[in-house]
Structure formats: structure tokens, C-alpha cells
Short mmCIF file of C-alpha atoms in Angstrom, two decimals:
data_model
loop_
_atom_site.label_atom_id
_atom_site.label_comp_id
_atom_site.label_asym_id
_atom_site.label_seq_id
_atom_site.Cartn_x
_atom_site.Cartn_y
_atom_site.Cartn_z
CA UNK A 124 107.56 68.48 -61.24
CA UNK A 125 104.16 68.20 -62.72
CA UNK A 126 101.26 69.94 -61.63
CA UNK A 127 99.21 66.95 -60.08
CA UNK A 128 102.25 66.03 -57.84
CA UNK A 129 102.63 69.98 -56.59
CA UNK A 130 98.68 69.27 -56.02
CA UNK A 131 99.25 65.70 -53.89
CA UNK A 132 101.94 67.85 -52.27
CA UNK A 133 99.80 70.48 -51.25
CA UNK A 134 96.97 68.40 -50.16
CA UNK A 135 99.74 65.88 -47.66
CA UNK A 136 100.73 69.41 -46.51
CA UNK A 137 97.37 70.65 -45.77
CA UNK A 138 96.33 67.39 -44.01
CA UNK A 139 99.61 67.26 -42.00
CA UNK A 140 98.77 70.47 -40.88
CA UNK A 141 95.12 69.71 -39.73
CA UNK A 142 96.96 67.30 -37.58
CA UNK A 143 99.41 69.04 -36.23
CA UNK A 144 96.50 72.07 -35.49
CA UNK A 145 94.32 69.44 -33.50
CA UNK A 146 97.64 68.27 -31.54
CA UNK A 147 98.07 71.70 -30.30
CA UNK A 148 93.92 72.29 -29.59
CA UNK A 149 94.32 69.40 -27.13
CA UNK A 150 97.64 70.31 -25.58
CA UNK A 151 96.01 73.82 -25.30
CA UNK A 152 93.02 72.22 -23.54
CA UNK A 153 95.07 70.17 -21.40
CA UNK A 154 97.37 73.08 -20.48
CA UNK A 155 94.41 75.23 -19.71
CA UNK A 156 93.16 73.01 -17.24
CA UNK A 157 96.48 72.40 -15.35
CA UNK A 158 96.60 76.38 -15.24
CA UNK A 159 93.27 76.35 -13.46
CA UNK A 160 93.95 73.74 -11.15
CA UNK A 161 97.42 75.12 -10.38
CA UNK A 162 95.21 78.47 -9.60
CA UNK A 163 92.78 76.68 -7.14
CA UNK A 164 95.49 75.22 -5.73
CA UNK A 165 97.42 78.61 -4.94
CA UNK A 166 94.07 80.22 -3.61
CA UNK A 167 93.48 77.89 -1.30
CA UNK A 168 97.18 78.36 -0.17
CA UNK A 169 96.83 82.04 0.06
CA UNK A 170 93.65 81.53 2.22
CA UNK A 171 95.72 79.14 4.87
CA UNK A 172 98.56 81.72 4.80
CA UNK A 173 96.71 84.96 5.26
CA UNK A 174 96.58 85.63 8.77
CA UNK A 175 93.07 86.33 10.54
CA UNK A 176 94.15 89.80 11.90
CA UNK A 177 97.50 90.95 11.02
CA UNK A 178 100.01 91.18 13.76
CA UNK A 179 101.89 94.53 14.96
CA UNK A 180 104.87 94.55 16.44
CA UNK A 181 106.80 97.00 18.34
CA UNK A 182 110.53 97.92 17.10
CA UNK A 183 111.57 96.19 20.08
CA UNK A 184 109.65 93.22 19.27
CA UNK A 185 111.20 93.36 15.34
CA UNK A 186 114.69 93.37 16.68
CA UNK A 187 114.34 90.54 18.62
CA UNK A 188 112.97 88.39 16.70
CA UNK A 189 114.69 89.44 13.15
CA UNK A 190 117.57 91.81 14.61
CA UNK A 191 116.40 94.52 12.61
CA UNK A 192 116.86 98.12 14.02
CA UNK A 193 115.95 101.37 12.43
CA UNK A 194 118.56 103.00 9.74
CA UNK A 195 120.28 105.78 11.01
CA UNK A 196 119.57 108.93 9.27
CA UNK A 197 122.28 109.94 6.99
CA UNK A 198 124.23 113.87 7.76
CA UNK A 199 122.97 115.75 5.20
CA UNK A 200 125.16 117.36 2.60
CA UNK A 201 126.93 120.10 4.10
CA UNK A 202 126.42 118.85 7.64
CA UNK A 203 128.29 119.18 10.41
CA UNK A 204 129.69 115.99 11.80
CA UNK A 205 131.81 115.25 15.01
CA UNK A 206 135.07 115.78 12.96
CA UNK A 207 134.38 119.44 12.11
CA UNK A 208 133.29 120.76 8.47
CA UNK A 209 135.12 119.29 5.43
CA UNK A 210 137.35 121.63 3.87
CA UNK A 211 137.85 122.39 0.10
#
């Protein structure tokens, strides 16, 4: 290969990549303004969803609506249970 066809080379390489570096300038631009508007659009969200005083409610009130009850508290190691101590 002689050295003024390495050069043409070189420059269709260098121009490609000017190309392909704008390409990605505009999809960066492009992506950076769907990333604010996605952000608007989730902080207005959060506004509707937060509540204007958060609600408390009773154990009582948790298990009837979600069935929840508190967790037992677990024997502790060594404990005692209704069936006597374990033996070795």
C-alpha cells in the first residue's frame, strides 16, 4: 500500500468518525431531554401520591384491612417451652 492511500484512508476514517461523533451528540441531546421530561413527569406523580397528612392506623385497623398481625416473639435459646427443656 502506498503512503498517499494509508493517507486517503486515514482521512475517510477521520471523517467517518466526525460523523459518527455528531450522531451520538444528538442522540445524547435527545436522550437528555426525554430523561428530564420522564423526571417532571415522576415529580408530579410523587406530588399526587404523597398523602396530605399521613395516616395511622391501629394494629387492629392493619389486620383488617391487610390481615397482618404482629410476629410472635421467638423462645430464646435455652428457653423453656411447654414441652419441657431439650435434652442433650
Amino acid at each position: 500500500m502506498t503512503l498517499e492511500k494509508r493517507l486517503d484512508d486515514l482521512e475517510d476514517g477521520i471523517e467517518e468518525m466526525k460523523s459518527i461523533s455528531l450522531c451520538m451528540a444528538e442522540q445524547t441531546a435527545h436522550m437528555q431531554a426525554l430523561i428530564e421530561q420522564m423526571e417532571k413527569c415522576l415529580n408530579q406523580y410523587e406530588h399526587i401520591m404523597e398523602p396530605a397528612q399521613p395516616t395511622k392506623m391501629s394494629d387492629v385497623g392493619l389486620v383488617n384491612k391487610f390481615g397482618i398481625m404482629r410476629q410472635q416473639k421467638q423462645n430464646e435459646p435455652g428457653e423453656h417451652t411447654l414441652n419441657g427443656p431439650r435434652s442433650p
